[in-house]
Structures are given as structure tokens and as C-alpha cells.
XYZ file of N, CA and C in Angstrom:
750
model
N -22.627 11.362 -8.171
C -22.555 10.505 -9.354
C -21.120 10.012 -9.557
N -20.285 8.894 -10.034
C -19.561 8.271 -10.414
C -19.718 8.395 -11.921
N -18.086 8.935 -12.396
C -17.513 9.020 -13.590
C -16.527 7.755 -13.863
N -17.337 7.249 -14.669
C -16.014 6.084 -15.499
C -15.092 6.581 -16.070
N -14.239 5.999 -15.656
C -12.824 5.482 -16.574
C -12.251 4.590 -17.204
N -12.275 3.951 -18.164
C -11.846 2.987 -18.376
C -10.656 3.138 -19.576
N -10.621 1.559 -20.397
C -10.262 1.341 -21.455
C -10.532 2.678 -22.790
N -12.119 2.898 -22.835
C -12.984 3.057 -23.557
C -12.469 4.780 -23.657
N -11.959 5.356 -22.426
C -11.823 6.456 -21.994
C -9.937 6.846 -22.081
N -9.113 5.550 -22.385
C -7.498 6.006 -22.555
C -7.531 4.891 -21.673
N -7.945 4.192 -20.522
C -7.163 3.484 -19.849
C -6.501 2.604 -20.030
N -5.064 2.267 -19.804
C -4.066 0.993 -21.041
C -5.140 -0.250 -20.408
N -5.403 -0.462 -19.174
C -6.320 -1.623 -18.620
C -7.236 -1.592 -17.935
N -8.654 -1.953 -17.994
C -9.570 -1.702 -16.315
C -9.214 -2.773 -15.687
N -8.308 -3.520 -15.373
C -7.978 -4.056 -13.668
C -6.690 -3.014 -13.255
N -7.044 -2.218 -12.334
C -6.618 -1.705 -11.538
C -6.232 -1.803 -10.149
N -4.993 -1.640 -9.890
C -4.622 -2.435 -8.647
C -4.373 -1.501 -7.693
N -3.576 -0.527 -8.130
C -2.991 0.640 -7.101
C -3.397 1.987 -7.973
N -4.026 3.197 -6.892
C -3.806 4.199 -7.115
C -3.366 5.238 -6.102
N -2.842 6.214 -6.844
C -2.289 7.403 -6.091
C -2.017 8.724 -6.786
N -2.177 9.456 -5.851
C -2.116 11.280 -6.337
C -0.804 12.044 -5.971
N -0.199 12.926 -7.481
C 1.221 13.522 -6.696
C 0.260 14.455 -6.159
N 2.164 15.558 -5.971
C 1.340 16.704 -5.627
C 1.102 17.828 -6.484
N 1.224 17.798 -7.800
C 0.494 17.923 -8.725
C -0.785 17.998 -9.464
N -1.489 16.862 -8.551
C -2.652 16.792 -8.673
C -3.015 15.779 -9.848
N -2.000 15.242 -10.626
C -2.433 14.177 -11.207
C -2.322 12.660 -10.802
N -3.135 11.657 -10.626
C -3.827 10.451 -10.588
C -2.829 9.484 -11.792
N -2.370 8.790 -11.010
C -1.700 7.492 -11.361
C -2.217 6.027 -11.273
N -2.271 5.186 -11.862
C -2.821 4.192 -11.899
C -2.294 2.923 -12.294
N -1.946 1.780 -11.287
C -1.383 0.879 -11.640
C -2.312 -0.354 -11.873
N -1.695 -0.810 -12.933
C -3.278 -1.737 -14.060
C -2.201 -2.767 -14.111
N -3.440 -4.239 -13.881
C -2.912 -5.586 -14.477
C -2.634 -5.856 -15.372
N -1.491 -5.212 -16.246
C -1.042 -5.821 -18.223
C -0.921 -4.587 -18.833
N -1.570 -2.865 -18.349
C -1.416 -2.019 -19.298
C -0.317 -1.544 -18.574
N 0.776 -1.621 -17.468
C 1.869 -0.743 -16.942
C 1.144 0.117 -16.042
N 1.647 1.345 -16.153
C 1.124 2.523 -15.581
C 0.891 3.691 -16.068
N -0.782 4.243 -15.843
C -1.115 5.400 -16.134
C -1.097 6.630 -15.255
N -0.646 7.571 -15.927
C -0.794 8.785 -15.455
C -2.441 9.616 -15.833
N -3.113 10.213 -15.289
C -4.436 10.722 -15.591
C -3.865 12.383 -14.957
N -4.364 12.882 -15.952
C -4.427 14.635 -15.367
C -5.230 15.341 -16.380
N -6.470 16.428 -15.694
C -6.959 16.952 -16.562
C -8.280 15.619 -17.094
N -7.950 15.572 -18.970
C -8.525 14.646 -19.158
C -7.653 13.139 -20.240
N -6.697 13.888 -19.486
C -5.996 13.133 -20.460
C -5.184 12.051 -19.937
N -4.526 10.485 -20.597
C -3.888 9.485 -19.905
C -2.394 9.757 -20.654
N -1.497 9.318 -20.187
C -0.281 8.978 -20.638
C 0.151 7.319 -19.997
N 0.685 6.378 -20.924
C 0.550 5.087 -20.404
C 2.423 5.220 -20.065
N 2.687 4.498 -19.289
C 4.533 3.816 -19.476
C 4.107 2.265 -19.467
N 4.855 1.592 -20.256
C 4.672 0.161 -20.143
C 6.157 -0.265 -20.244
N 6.569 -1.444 -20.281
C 8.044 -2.138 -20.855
C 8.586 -1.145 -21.927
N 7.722 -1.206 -22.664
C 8.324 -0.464 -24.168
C 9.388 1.027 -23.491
N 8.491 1.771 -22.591
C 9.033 3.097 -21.885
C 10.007 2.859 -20.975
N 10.328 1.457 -20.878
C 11.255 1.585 -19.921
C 10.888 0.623 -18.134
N 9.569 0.605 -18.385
C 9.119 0.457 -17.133
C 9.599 -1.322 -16.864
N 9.513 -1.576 -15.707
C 10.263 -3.000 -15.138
C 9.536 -4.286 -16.290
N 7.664 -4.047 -15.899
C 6.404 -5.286 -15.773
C 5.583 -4.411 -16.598
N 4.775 -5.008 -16.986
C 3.232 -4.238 -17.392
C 2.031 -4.529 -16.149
N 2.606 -5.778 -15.625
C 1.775 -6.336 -14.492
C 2.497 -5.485 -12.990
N 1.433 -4.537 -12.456
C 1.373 -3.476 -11.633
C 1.011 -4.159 -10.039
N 1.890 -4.237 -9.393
C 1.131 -4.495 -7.796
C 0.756 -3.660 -7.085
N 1.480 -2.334 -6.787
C 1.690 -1.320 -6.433
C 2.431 -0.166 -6.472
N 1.845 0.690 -6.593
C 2.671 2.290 -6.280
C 2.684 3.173 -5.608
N 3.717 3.968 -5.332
C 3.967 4.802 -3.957
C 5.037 5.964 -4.440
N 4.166 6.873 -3.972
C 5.351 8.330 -4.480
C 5.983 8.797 -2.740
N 6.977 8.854 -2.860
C 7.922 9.270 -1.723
C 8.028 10.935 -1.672
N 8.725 11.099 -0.808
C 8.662 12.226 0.016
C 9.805 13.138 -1.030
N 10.102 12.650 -2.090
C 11.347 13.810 -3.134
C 10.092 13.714 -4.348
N 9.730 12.931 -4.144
C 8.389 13.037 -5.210
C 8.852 11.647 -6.784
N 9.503 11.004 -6.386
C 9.905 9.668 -6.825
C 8.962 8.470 -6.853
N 8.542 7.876 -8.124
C 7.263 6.854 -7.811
C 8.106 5.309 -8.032
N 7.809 4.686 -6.805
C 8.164 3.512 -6.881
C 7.026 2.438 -6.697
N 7.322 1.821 -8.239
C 6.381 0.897 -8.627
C 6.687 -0.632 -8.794
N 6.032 -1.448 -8.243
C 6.459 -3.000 -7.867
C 5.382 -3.453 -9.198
N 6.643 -4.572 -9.560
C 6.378 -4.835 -11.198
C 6.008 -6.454 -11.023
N 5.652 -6.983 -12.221
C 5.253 -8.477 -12.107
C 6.503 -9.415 -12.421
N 7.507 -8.308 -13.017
C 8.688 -9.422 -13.437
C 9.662 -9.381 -12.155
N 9.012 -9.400 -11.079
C 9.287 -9.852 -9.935
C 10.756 -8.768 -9.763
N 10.156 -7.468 -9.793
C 11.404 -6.374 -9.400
C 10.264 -5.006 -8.988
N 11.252 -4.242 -9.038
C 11.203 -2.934 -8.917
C 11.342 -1.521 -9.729
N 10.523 -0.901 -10.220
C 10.912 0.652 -11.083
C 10.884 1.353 -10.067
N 11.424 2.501 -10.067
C 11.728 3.823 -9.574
C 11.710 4.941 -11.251
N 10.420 5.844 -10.921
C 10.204 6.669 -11.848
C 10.450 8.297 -11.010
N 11.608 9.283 -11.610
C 12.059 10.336 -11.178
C 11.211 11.466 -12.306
N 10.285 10.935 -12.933
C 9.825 12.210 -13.580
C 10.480 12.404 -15.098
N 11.735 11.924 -15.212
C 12.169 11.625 -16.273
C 12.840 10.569 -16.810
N 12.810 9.496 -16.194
C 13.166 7.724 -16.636
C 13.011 6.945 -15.979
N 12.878 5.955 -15.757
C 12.911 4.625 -15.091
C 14.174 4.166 -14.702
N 14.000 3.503 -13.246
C 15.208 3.044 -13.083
C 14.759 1.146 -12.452
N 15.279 0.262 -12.516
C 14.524 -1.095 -12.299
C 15.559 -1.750 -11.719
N 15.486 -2.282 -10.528
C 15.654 -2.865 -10.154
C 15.552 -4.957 -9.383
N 16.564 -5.354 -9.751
C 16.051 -6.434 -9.105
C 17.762 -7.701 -8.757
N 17.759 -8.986 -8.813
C 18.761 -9.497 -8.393
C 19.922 -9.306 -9.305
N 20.095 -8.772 -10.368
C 21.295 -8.641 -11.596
C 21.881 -7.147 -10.816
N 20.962 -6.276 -10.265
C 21.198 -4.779 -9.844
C 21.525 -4.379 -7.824
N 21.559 -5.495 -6.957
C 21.362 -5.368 -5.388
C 19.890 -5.655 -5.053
N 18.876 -5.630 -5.761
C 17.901 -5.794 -4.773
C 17.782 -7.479 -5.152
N 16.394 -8.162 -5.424
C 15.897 -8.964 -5.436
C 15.194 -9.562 -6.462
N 14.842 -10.886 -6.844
C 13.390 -10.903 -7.613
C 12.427 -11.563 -6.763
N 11.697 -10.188 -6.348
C 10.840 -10.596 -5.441
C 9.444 -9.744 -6.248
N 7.874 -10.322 -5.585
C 6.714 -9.234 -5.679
C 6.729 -8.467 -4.938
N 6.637 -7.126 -5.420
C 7.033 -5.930 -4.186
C 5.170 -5.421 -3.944
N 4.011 -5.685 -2.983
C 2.934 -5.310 -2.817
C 2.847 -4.462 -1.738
N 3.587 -3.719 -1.138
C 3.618 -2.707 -0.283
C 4.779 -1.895 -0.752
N 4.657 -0.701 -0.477
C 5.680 0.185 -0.148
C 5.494 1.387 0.656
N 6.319 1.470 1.545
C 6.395 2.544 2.626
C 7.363 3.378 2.475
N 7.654 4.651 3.334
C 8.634 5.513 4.002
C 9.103 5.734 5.171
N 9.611 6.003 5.727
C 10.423 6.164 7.101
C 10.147 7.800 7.322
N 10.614 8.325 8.574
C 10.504 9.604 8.862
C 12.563 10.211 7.961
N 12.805 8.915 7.843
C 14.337 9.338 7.879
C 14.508 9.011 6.008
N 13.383 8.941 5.371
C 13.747 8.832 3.996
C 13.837 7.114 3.528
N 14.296 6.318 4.917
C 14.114 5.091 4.147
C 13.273 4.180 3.464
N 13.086 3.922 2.236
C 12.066 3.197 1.834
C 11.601 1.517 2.159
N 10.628 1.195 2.816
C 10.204 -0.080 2.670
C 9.608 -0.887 1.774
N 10.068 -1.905 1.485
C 9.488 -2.610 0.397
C 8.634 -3.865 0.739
N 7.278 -3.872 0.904
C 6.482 -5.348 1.324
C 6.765 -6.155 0.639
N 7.554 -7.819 0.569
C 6.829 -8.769 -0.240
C 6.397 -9.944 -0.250
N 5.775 -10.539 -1.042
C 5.151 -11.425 -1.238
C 5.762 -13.163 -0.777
N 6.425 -13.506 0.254
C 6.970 -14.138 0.718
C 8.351 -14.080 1.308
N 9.155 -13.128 0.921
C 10.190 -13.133 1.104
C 10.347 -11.647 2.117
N 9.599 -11.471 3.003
C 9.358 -10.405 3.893
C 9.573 -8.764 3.373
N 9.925 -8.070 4.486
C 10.700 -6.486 4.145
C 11.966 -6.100 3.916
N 11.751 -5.873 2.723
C 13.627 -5.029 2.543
C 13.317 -3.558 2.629
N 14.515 -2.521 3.151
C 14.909 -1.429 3.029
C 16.042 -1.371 2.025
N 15.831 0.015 1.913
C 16.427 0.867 1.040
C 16.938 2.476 1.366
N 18.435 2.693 2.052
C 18.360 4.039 2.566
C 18.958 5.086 1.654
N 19.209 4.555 0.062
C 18.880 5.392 -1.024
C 20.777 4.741 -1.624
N 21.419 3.591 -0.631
C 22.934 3.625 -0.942
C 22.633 1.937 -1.090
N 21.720 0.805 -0.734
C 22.152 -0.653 -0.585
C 20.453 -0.906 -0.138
N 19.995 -2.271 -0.584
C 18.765 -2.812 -0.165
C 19.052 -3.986 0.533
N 18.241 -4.192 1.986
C 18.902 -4.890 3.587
C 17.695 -5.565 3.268
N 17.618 -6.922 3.650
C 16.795 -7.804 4.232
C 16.090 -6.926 5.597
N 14.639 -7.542 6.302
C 14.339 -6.605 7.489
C 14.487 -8.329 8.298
N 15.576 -8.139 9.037
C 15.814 -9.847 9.710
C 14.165 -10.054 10.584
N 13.662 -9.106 10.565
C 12.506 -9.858 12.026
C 11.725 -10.167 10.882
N 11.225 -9.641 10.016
C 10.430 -9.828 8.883
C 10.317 -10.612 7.701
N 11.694 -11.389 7.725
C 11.827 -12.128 6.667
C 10.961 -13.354 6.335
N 10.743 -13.669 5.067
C 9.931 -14.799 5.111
C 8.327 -14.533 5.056
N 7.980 -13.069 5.438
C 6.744 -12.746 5.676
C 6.122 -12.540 4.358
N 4.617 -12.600 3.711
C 4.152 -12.316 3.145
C 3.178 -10.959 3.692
N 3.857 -9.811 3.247
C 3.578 -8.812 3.153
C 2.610 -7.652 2.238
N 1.084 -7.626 2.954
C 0.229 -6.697 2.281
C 0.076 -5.399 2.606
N 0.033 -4.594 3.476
C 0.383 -3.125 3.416
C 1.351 -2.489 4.419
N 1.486 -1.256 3.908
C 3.019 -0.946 5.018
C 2.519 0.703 5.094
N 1.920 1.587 6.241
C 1.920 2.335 6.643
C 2.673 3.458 7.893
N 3.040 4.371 7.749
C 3.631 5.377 8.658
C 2.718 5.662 9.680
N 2.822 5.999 10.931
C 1.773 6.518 11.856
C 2.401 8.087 12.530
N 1.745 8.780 13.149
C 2.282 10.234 13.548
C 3.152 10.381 13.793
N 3.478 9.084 14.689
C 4.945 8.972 15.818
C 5.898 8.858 15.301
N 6.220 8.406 13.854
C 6.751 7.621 13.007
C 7.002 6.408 12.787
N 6.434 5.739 13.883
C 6.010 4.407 13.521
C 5.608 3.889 12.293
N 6.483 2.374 11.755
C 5.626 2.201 10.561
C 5.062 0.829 10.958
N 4.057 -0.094 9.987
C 2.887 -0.695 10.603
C 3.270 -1.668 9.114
N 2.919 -3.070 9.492
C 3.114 -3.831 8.514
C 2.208 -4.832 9.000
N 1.486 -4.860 7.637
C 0.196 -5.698 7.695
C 0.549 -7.069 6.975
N 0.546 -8.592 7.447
C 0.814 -9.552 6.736
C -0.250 -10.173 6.771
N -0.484 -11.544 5.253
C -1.078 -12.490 5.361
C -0.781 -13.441 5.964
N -1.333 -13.772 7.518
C -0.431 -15.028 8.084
C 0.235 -14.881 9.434
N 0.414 -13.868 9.745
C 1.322 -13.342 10.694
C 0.791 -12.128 11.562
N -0.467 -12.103 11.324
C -1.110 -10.457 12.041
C -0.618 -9.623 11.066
N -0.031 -8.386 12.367
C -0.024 -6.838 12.072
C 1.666 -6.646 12.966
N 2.608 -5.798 12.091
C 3.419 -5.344 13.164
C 4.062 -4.014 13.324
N 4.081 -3.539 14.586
C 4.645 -1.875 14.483
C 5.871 -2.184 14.514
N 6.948 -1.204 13.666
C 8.206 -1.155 14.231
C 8.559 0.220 14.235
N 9.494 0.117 16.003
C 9.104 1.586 16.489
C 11.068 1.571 15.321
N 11.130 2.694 14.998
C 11.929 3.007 13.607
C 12.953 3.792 15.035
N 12.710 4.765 15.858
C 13.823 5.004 16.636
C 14.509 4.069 17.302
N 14.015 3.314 17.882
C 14.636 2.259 18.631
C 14.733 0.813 18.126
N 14.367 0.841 16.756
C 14.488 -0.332 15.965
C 13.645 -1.634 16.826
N 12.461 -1.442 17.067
C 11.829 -2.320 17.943
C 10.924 -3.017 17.533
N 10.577 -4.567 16.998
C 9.640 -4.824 16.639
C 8.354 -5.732 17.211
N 7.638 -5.407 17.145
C 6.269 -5.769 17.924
C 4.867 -6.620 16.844
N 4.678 -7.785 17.438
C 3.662 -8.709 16.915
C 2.338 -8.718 17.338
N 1.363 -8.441 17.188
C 0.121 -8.319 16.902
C -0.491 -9.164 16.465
N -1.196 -9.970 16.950
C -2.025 -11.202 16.553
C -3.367 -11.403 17.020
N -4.025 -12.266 16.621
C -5.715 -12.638 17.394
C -5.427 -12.606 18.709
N -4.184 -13.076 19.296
C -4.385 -13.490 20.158
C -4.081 -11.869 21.197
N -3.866 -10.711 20.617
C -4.113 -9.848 21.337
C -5.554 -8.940 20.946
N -6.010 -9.847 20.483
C -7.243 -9.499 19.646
C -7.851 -8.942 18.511
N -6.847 -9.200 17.468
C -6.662 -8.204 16.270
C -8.090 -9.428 15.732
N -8.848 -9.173 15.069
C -9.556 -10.036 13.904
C -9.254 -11.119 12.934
N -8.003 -11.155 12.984
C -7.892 -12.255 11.861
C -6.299 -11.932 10.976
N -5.588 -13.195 11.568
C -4.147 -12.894 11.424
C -4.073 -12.838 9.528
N -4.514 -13.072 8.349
C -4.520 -12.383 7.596
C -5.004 -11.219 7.114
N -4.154 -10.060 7.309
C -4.292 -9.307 6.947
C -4.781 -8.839 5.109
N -5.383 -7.376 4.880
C -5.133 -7.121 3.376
C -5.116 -5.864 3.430
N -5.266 -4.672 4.357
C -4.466 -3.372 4.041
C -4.441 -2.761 5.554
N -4.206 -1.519 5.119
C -3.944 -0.605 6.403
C -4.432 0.859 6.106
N -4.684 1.617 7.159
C -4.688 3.098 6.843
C -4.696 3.658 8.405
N -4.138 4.719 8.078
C -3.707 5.444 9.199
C -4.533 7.029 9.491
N -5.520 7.150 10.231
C -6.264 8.157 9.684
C -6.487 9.308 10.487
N -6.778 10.676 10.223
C -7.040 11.918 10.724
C -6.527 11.977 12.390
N -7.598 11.212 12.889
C -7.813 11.247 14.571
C -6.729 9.871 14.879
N -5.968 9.482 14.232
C -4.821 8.525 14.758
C -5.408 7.418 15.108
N -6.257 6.851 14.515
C -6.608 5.626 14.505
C -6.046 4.867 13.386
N -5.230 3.492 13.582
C -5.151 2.673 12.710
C -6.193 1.585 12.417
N -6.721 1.929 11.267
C -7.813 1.030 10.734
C -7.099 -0.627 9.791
N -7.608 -1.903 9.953
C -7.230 -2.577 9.010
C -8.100 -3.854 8.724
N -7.853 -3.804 7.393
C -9.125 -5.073 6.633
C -8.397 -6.017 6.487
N -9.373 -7.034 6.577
C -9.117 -8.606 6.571
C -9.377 -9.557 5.743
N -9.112 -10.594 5.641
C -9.625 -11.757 4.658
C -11.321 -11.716 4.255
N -11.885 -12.063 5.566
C -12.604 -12.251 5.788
C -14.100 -12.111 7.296
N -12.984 -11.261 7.777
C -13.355 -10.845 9.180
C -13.986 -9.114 9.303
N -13.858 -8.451 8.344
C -14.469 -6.852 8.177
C -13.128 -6.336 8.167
N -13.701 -5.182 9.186
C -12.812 -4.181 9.323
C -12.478 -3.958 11.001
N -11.266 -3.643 11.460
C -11.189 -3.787 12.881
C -10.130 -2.032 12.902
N -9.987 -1.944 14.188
C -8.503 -0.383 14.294
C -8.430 -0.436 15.588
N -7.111 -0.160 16.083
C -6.410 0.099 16.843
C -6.510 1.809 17.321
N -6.261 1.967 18.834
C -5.856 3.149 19.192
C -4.972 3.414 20.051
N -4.037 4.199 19.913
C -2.518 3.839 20.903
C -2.005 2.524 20.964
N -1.964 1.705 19.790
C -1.004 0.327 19.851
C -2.190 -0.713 20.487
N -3.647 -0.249 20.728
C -4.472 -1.491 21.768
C -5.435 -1.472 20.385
N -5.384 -2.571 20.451
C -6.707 -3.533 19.177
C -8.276 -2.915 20.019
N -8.917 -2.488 19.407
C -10.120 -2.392 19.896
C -11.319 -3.146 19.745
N -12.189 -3.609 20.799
C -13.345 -4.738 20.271
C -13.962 -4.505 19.347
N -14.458 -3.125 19.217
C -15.407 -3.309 18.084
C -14.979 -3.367 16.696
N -15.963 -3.927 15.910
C -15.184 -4.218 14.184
C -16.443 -3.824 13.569
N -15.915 -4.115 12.052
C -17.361 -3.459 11.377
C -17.338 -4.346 10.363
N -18.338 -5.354 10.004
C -18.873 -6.201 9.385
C -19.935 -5.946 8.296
N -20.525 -7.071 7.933
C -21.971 -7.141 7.050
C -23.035 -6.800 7.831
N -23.028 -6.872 9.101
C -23.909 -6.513 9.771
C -24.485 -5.238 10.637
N -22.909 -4.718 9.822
C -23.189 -3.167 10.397
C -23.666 -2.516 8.874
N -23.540 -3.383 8.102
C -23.860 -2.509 6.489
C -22.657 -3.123 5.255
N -21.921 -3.272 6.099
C -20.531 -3.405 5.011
C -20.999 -4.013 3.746
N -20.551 -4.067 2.673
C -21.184 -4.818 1.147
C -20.503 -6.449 1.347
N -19.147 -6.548 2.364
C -18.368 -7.699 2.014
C -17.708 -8.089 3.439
N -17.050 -8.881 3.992
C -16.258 -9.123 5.154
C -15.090 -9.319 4.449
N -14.749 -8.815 3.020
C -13.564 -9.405 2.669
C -12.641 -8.170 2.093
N -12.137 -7.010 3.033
C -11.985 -6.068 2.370
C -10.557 -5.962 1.743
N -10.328 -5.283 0.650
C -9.197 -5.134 -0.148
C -8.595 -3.688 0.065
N -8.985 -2.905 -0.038
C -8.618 -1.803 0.167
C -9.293 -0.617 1.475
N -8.456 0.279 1.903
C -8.829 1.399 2.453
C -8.514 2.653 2.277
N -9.065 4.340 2.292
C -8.942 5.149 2.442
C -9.366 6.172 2.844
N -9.625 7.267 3.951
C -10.050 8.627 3.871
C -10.243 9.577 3.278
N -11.383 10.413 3.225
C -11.514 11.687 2.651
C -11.124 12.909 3.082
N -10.996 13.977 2.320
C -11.300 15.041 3.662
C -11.911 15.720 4.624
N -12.837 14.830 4.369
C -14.270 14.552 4.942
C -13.894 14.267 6.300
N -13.190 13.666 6.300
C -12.756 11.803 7.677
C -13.734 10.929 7.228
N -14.540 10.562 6.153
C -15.083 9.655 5.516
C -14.015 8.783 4.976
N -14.555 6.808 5.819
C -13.346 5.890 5.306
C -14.143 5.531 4.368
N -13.541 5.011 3.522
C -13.924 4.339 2.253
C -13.237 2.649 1.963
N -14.017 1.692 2.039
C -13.248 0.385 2.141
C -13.689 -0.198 0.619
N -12.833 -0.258 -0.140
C -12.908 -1.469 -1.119
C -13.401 -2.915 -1.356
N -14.265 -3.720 -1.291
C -14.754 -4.944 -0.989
C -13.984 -5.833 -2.066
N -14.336 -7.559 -2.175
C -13.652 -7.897 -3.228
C -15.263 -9.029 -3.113
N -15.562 -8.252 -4.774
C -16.621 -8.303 -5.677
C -17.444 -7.539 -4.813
N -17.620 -6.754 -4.090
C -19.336 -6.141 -3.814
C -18.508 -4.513 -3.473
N -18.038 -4.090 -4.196
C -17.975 -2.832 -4.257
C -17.384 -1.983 -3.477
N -18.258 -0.641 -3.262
C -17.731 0.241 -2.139
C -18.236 0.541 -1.447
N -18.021 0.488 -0.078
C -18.804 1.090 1.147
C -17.870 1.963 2.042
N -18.940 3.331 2.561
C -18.317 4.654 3.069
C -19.087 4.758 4.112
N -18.586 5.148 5.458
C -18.617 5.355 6.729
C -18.092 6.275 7.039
């Protein structure tokens, strides 16, 4: 059975864009206009502008490896939440005013930031760098892989690994057979398969860096060819997000 959450229940908004779990065990939630909720137990705690926070308008969030949540805001910046304040960033402070819709980690602590036209910046906790191969890119998800590879999914441009030891970057396109050079997420899962959804093309994954033929469509069951989101259980059950027809689990 499925338990609602909503408005009705504490939620500052039901459009929900990003979620994620510390290690705590409480459920965070980034909402279109209410900021961000925290859920634990049964209870919400909201941060919005008023608390400090960058936007109320939420693209994404990502808790790092010190346990730091960095949340990409609508007023075209950046918060960093340490558990006890906000910190925001954007062009008045070194970074940017950019939409930040990805965020990643490095094996070495550095943070990646996806965005919305103006490609990948890093962050190695002292200055935020343009990513020169990446610039310009419109950027939808940014995943780590075992090796430490991280994986950047664009609208427009494919998929790209960059090997992080040797600073190496690698393009991925239809034309090595990926499904459909707009991308809309990524996931990296159990048995080391990279899985990733598309505009409009399903779902396709990679194994060892090679695109694999088969994909998974409406015709294998899927609710949508237009997927928005992905994730695993501990199951190894994926779970893909559709946009308007719901959820479907494989």
C-alpha cells in the first residue's frame, strides 16, 4: 500500500522535485515554492528564504560524504546546509547565477555541480572552476560509478564519463548507440550497471563503458517512454519515475 504525503499531512508543497535520505534516516524533500522539507518519524520541519535558505523553488538535493546538503535553488544559486545554517552561494560570493539540477561527488571530496546551460562547475571546498570540456552543457544528472568514475547525463549532448584520475573525458552519443542524446537521469546500480532515462526513448544501461542493445520501453510494460527519474531498492528492484503515468518497478 502507498502512504500519502502531502500538503494536507505538513508538506510546505506537493510538487516535489528531489528527494533524499541522511544517514539518520530522515527524508528530505525538495518542493516547487515550499523550500525544503525535512520528514522524520512523523513529523516535517520546512526551511524556506525566511530560514535562510537561497529559493523556495527546489531543483535538487544532495547530501555529501561530511553529511552537508547541497541544495540548487531557483534564484539561480546555491545553499549548502551543515545541520546548523545555510550558506548560499552564487555570482556576488565565487560561484555563479546559474540552475544547479545535478549534483555529484568525487572519490576525492570534490563536489560537482550540473547546470542548466552553462555546463559543470567544481568545487574542491577552497574556489568553484568552470569544467572546460563541459561548458555550455545543459546538465541533468551526475552520478559516481565503483571505479570512481563520475557520469554526466545531458539534454543534447548524450552521456559522459570522466575518468576523475586521469582527468579524461569521454562522449557518448546515439551514435555509439546510447538511445537518445537527451538525456533525464542516471543511476548506478548494485551489479554495476549504469542505467539511464530519456526524453522519450525508455530506459537503456551500459556495462563496462559499452551501451547495450537492449532498452526497456512501453512495450515491455513501462507506464511512459518519457522517464524522469530513477532508483534501486534493496531489493535490486529499479524503480523509474514516468512524467504523468506514474511508477513502474522491475
Amino acid at each position: 500500500t502507498f502512504n500519502r504525503l502531502g500538503e494536507n499531512e505538513g508538506l510546505s508543497n506537493n510538487h516535489v522535485r528531489s528527494i533524499i535520505q541522511d544517514k539518520n534516516g530522515n527524508y528530505w524533500f525538495g518542493t516547487s515554492g515550499g523550500g525544503v522539507c525535512n520528514y522524520f518519524g512523523k513529523q516535517f520541519t520546512h526551511y524556506d528564504k525566511s530560514s535562510g535558505l537561497g529559493g523556495n523553488f527546489i531543483y535538487s538535493v544532495f547530501r555529501d560524504s561530511k553529511e552537508r546538503l547541497w541544495i540548487g535553488t531557483s534564484d539561480k544559486g546555491l545553499s549548502v546546509f551543515d545541520s546548523a545554517r545555510f550558506s548560499n552561494y552564487s555570482s556576488v560570493n565565487g560561484f555563479a547565477d546559474v540552475k544547479v539540477k545535478a549534483i555529484g561527488e568525487d572519490n576525492n571530496g570534490t563536489i560537482y555541480l550540473g547546470t542548466d546551460g552553462q555546463g559543470v562547475y567544481t568545487y574542491d571546498g577552497i574556489e568553484f572552476k568552470i569544467f572546460e570540456g563541459l561548458a555550455k552543457k545543459h546538465v541533468r544528472s551526475i552520478v559516481k560509478d565503483k571505479h570512481g568514475n563520475m557520469w554526466i547525463a545531458t539534454a543534447g549532448t548524450g552521456l559522459y564519463k570522466l575518468d576523475v584520475k586521469e582527468n579524461k573525458l569521454k562522449n557518448i552519443t546515439t551514435k555509439d548507440g546510447l538511445l537518445h542524446d537527451r538525456l533525464t537521469c542516471l543511476w548506478y546500480d548494485k551489479q554495476g550497471r549504469l542505467w539511464y532515462g530519456t526524453e522519450n526513448n525508455g530506459v537503456g544501461y551500459l556495462i563496462n563503458d559499452v551501451v547495450q542493445k537492449k532498452n526497456i520501453t512501453t512495450k515491455d510494460g513501462l507506464r511512459s517512454n518519457t522517464v524522469r527519474s530513477l532508483t534501486e531498492d534493496q531489493h535490486g528492484y529499479l524503480w523509474l519515475g514516468s512524467a504523468g503515468n506514474g511508477i513502474a518497478c522491475f
